[in-house]
Amino acid sequence: NAGVMQNPRHLVRRRGQEARLRCSPMKGHSHVYWYRQLPEEGLKFMVYLQKENIIDESGMPKERFSAEFPKEGPSILRIQQVVRGDSAAYFCASSPVVQGNTEAFFGQGTRLTVV
Amino acid sequence: GENVEQHPSTLSVQEGDSAVIKCTYSDSASNYFPWYKQELGKRPQLIIDIRSNVGEKKDQRIAVTLNKTAKHFSLHITETQPEDSAVYFCAASSGGANNLFFGTGTRLTVIP
């Protein structure tokens, strides 16, 4: 099991461009979560997805950010018209379909730098 | 919503000493409390977790205690080693991994 895979590991975008971050969950996991980590800060929940469904997007900025988890392929976090303040590490986590509380396994993260 | 506070933000200890990191939470419905270790430039990794039906859990040099009445939980690392140096995050959840609220982290430095 390769674990949660994120790509790219590092992404540089100019202001106004689009950033697309990919996350492949662990095999057998159908729950995906995206978190943002600003320098020297903790992890902030952004969105929770299951296949083809957004379950909770309460942590997503209302504009420019979107996420999807299609039936086939990785989950995508899309940031349109990036600004300097979007520079952060974006972590994806996945968990299996189980009842009750369960561990979230994190990917290596994508470090987005907006120049 | 849940609010998790974590203290201290930085902690330096001599190798072999113990380290204690404390967290408080606000939502009495929270019932799952994991601790993650994040080394520089790497992913957060779960090191120990505790559920609300127990007050303490231990795994070798690491232990976590939970006081539901006071809404606080703590991480204890004994006999610290230089490789314990990292940022540690506590978290609380009432609904599984999708509802994890993280503390702001503690940067632990173990001095050889």
mmCIF file of N, CA and C in Angstrom, chain A residues 36-89:
data_model
loop_
_atom_site.group_PDB
_atom_site.id
_atom_site.type_symbol
_atom_site.label_atom_id
_atom_site.label_comp_id
_atom_site.label_asym_id
_atom_site.label_seq_id
_atom_site.Cartn_x
_atom_site.Cartn_y
_atom_site.Cartn_z
ATOM 1 N N ARG A 36 -5.114 22.862 5.022
ATOM 2 C CA ARG A 36 -4.112 23.870 4.658
ATOM 3 C C ARG A 36 -3.268 24.177 5.888
ATOM 4 N N GLN A 37 -1.980 24.288 5.665
ATOM 5 C CA GLN A 37 -1.075 24.623 6.755
ATOM 6 C C GLN A 37 -0.242 25.832 6.358
ATOM 7 N N LEU A 38 -0.489 26.931 7.040
ATOM 8 C CA LEU A 38 0.321 28.125 6.815
ATOM 9 C C LEU A 38 1.617 27.997 7.609
ATOM 10 N N PRO A 39 2.669 28.699 7.208
ATOM 11 C CA PRO A 39 3.944 28.595 7.920
ATOM 12 C C PRO A 39 3.781 28.829 9.412
ATOM 13 N N GLU A 40 4.368 27.961 10.183
ATOM 14 C CA GLU A 40 4.361 28.071 11.652
ATOM 15 C C GLU A 40 2.960 27.983 12.250
ATOM 16 N N GLU A 41 2.025 27.410 11.515
ATOM 17 C CA GLU A 41 0.676 27.269 12.053
ATOM 18 C C GLU A 41 0.213 25.823 11.974
ATOM 19 N N GLY A 42 -0.937 25.569 12.583
ATOM 20 C CA GLY A 42 -1.495 24.229 12.560
ATOM 21 C C GLY A 42 -2.245 23.943 11.274
ATOM 22 N N LEU A 43 -2.853 22.787 11.228
ATOM 23 C CA LEU A 43 -3.603 22.346 10.066
ATOM 24 C C LEU A 43 -5.047 22.822 10.168
ATOM 25 N N LYS A 44 -5.520 23.434 9.094
ATOM 26 C CA LYS A 44 -6.896 23.925 9.070
ATOM 27 C C LYS A 44 -7.707 23.099 8.086
ATOM 28 N N PHE A 45 -8.794 22.541 8.560
ATOM 29 C CA PHE A 45 -9.668 21.735 7.711
ATOM 30 C C PHE A 45 -10.262 22.592 6.599
ATOM 31 N N MET A 46 -10.282 22.047 5.404
ATOM 32 C CA MET A 46 -10.878 22.769 4.281
ATOM 33 C C MET A 46 -12.143 22.063 3.785
ATOM 34 N N VAL A 47 -11.997 20.787 3.415
ATOM 35 C CA VAL A 47 -13.115 20.108 2.773
ATOM 36 C C VAL A 47 -12.992 18.611 2.978
ATOM 37 N N TYR A 48 -14.170 17.965 3.014
ATOM 38 C CA TYR A 48 -14.265 16.514 3.170
ATOM 39 C C TYR A 48 -15.090 15.994 1.998
ATOM 40 N N LEU A 49 -14.519 15.011 1.298
ATOM 41 C CA LEU A 49 -15.199 14.469 0.125
ATOM 42 C C LEU A 49 -15.260 12.950 0.200
ATOM 43 N N GLN A 50 -16.315 12.431 -0.345
ATOM 44 C CA GLN A 50 -16.373 11.021 -0.698
ATOM 45 C C GLN A 50 -16.513 10.974 -2.213
ATOM 46 N N LYS A 51 -16.452 9.807 -2.756
ATOM 47 C CA LYS A 51 -16.507 9.684 -4.223
ATOM 48 C C LYS A 51 -17.732 10.424 -4.771
ATOM 49 N N GLU A 52 -17.471 11.388 -5.628
ATOM 50 C CA GLU A 52 -18.499 12.152 -6.345
ATOM 51 C C GLU A 52 -19.368 13.018 -5.424
ATOM 52 N N ASN A 53 -18.979 13.167 -4.182
ATOM 53 C CA ASN A 53 -19.782 13.976 -3.260
ATOM 54 C C ASN A 53 -18.908 14.847 -2.374
ATOM 55 N N ILE A 54 -19.329 16.090 -2.211
ATOM 56 C CA ILE A 54 -18.720 16.953 -1.203
ATOM 57 C C ILE A 54 -19.575 16.840 0.049
ATOM 58 N N ILE A 55 -18.972 16.356 1.118
ATOM 59 C CA ILE A 55 -19.727 16.119 2.343
ATOM 60 C C ILE A 55 -19.713 17.352 3.245
ATOM 61 N N ASP A 56 -18.549 17.993 3.335
ATOM 62 C CA ASP A 56 -18.409 19.137 4.236
ATOM 63 C C ASP A 56 -17.378 20.069 3.649
ATOM 64 N N GLU A 57 -17.775 21.253 3.272
ATOM 65 C CA GLU A 57 -16.825 22.222 2.726
ATOM 66 C C GLU A 57 -16.796 23.485 3.573
ATOM 67 N N SER A 58 -17.075 23.319 4.841
ATOM 68 C CA SER A 58 -17.180 24.472 5.725
ATOM 69 C C SER A 58 -15.865 25.229 5.896
ATOM 70 N N GLY A 59 -14.743 24.589 5.600
ATOM 71 C CA GLY A 59 -13.456 25.257 5.747
ATOM 72 C C GLY A 59 -12.922 25.851 4.451
ATOM 73 N N MET A 60 -13.653 25.736 3.414
ATOM 74 C CA MET A 60 -13.189 26.242 2.102
ATOM 75 C C MET A 60 -13.528 27.721 1.961
ATOM 76 N N PRO A 61 -12.576 28.506 1.485
ATOM 77 C CA PRO A 61 -12.928 29.893 1.145
ATOM 78 C C PRO A 61 -14.048 29.885 0.109
ATOM 79 N N LYS A 62 -14.899 30.886 0.193
ATOM 80 C CA LYS A 62 -16.097 30.896 -0.658
ATOM 81 C C LYS A 62 -15.749 31.119 -2.128
ATOM 82 N N GLU A 63 -14.665 31.792 -2.384
ATOM 83 C CA GLU A 63 -14.321 32.100 -3.771
ATOM 84 C C GLU A 63 -12.975 31.488 -4.134
ATOM 85 N N ARG A 64 -12.829 31.182 -5.384
ATOM 86 C CA ARG A 64 -11.582 30.737 -6.029
ATOM 87 C C ARG A 64 -11.185 29.307 -5.688
ATOM 88 N N PHE A 65 -11.697 28.721 -4.640
ATOM 89 C CA PHE A 65 -11.318 27.364 -4.235
ATOM 90 C C PHE A 65 -12.443 26.391 -4.576
ATOM 91 N N SER A 66 -12.071 25.239 -5.114
ATOM 92 C CA SER A 66 -13.034 24.186 -5.345
ATOM 93 C C SER A 66 -12.341 22.841 -5.200
ATOM 94 N N ALA A 67 -13.126 21.812 -4.948
ATOM 95 C CA ALA A 67 -12.561 20.476 -4.789
ATOM 96 C C ALA A 67 -13.510 19.465 -5.388
ATOM 97 N N GLU A 68 -12.926 18.380 -5.853
ATOM 98 C CA GLU A 68 -13.725 17.303 -6.397
ATOM 99 C C GLU A 68 -13.039 15.979 -6.121
ATOM 100 N N PHE A 69 -13.824 14.929 -6.130
ATOM 101 C CA PHE A 69 -13.302 13.575 -5.969
ATOM 102 C C PHE A 69 -14.133 12.708 -6.907
ATOM 103 N N PRO A 70 -13.688 12.600 -8.154
ATOM 104 C CA PRO A 70 -14.499 11.899 -9.157
ATOM 105 C C PRO A 70 -14.534 10.397 -8.910
ATOM 106 N N LYS A 71 -15.438 9.770 -9.635
ATOM 107 C CA LYS A 71 -15.584 8.316 -9.500
ATOM 108 C C LYS A 71 -14.273 7.611 -9.826
ATOM 109 N N GLU A 72 -13.595 8.111 -10.837
ATOM 110 C CA GLU A 72 -12.299 7.561 -11.212
ATOM 111 C C GLU A 72 -11.244 8.646 -11.079
ATOM 112 N N GLY A 73 -10.096 8.295 -10.576
ATOM 113 C CA GLY A 73 -9.006 9.247 -10.517
ATOM 114 C C GLY A 73 -8.865 9.920 -9.167
ATOM 115 N N PRO A 74 -7.871 10.777 -9.063
ATOM 116 C CA PRO A 74 -7.567 11.395 -7.761
ATOM 117 C C PRO A 74 -8.539 12.503 -7.402
ATOM 118 N N SER A 75 -8.462 12.903 -6.160
ATOM 119 C CA SER A 75 -9.164 14.107 -5.732
ATOM 120 C C SER A 75 -8.344 15.319 -6.181
ATOM 121 N N ILE A 76 -9.026 16.364 -6.562
ATOM 122 C CA ILE A 76 -8.366 17.577 -7.043
ATOM 123 C C ILE A 76 -8.807 18.762 -6.189
ATOM 124 N N LEU A 77 -7.830 19.508 -5.727
ATOM 125 C CA LEU A 77 -8.108 20.805 -5.103
ATOM 126 C C LEU A 77 -7.657 21.870 -6.100
ATOM 127 N N ARG A 78 -8.575 22.718 -6.480
ATOM 128 C CA ARG A 78 -8.293 23.726 -7.504
ATOM 129 C C ARG A 78 -8.379 25.108 -6.878
ATOM 130 N N ILE A 79 -7.359 25.896 -7.143
ATOM 131 C CA ILE A 79 -7.344 27.287 -6.678
ATOM 132 C C ILE A 79 -7.202 28.179 -7.901
ATOM 133 N N GLN A 80 -8.203 28.963 -8.156
ATOM 134 C CA GLN A 80 -8.172 29.840 -9.322
ATOM 135 C C GLN A 80 -7.633 31.217 -8.926
ATOM 136 N N GLN A 81 -6.992 31.859 -9.878
ATOM 137 C CA GLN A 81 -6.502 33.229 -9.702
ATOM 138 C C GLN A 81 -5.743 33.366 -8.379
ATOM 139 N N VAL A 82 -4.704 32.565 -8.228
ATOM 140 C CA VAL A 82 -3.994 32.514 -6.946
ATOM 141 C C VAL A 82 -3.439 33.877 -6.552
ATOM 142 N N VAL A 83 -3.385 34.081 -5.236
ATOM 143 C CA VAL A 83 -2.802 35.290 -4.651
ATOM 144 C C VAL A 83 -1.704 34.859 -3.689
ATOM 145 N N ARG A 84 -0.873 35.825 -3.280
ATOM 146 C CA ARG A 84 0.265 35.494 -2.415
ATOM 147 C C ARG A 84 -0.187 34.786 -1.139
ATOM 148 N N GLY A 85 -1.335 35.186 -0.639
ATOM 149 C CA GLY A 85 -1.833 34.590 0.603
ATOM 150 C C GLY A 85 -2.216 33.128 0.494
ATOM 151 N N ASP A 86 -2.261 32.620 -0.741
ATOM 152 C CA ASP A 86 -2.562 31.195 -0.921
ATOM 153 C C ASP A 86 -1.325 30.329 -0.702
ATOM 154 N N SER A 87 -0.173 30.963 -0.602
ATOM 155 C CA SER A 87 1.067 30.207 -0.385
ATOM 156 C C SER A 87 0.976 29.452 0.941
ATOM 157 N N ALA A 88 1.099 28.148 0.869
ATOM 158 C CA ALA A 88 0.945 27.307 2.055
ATOM 159 C C ALA A 88 1.260 25.873 1.653
ATOM 160 N N ALA A 89 1.263 25.012 2.665
ATOM 161 C CA ALA A 89 1.326 23.580 2.387
ATOM 162 C C ALA A 89 -0.098 23.038 2.437
#
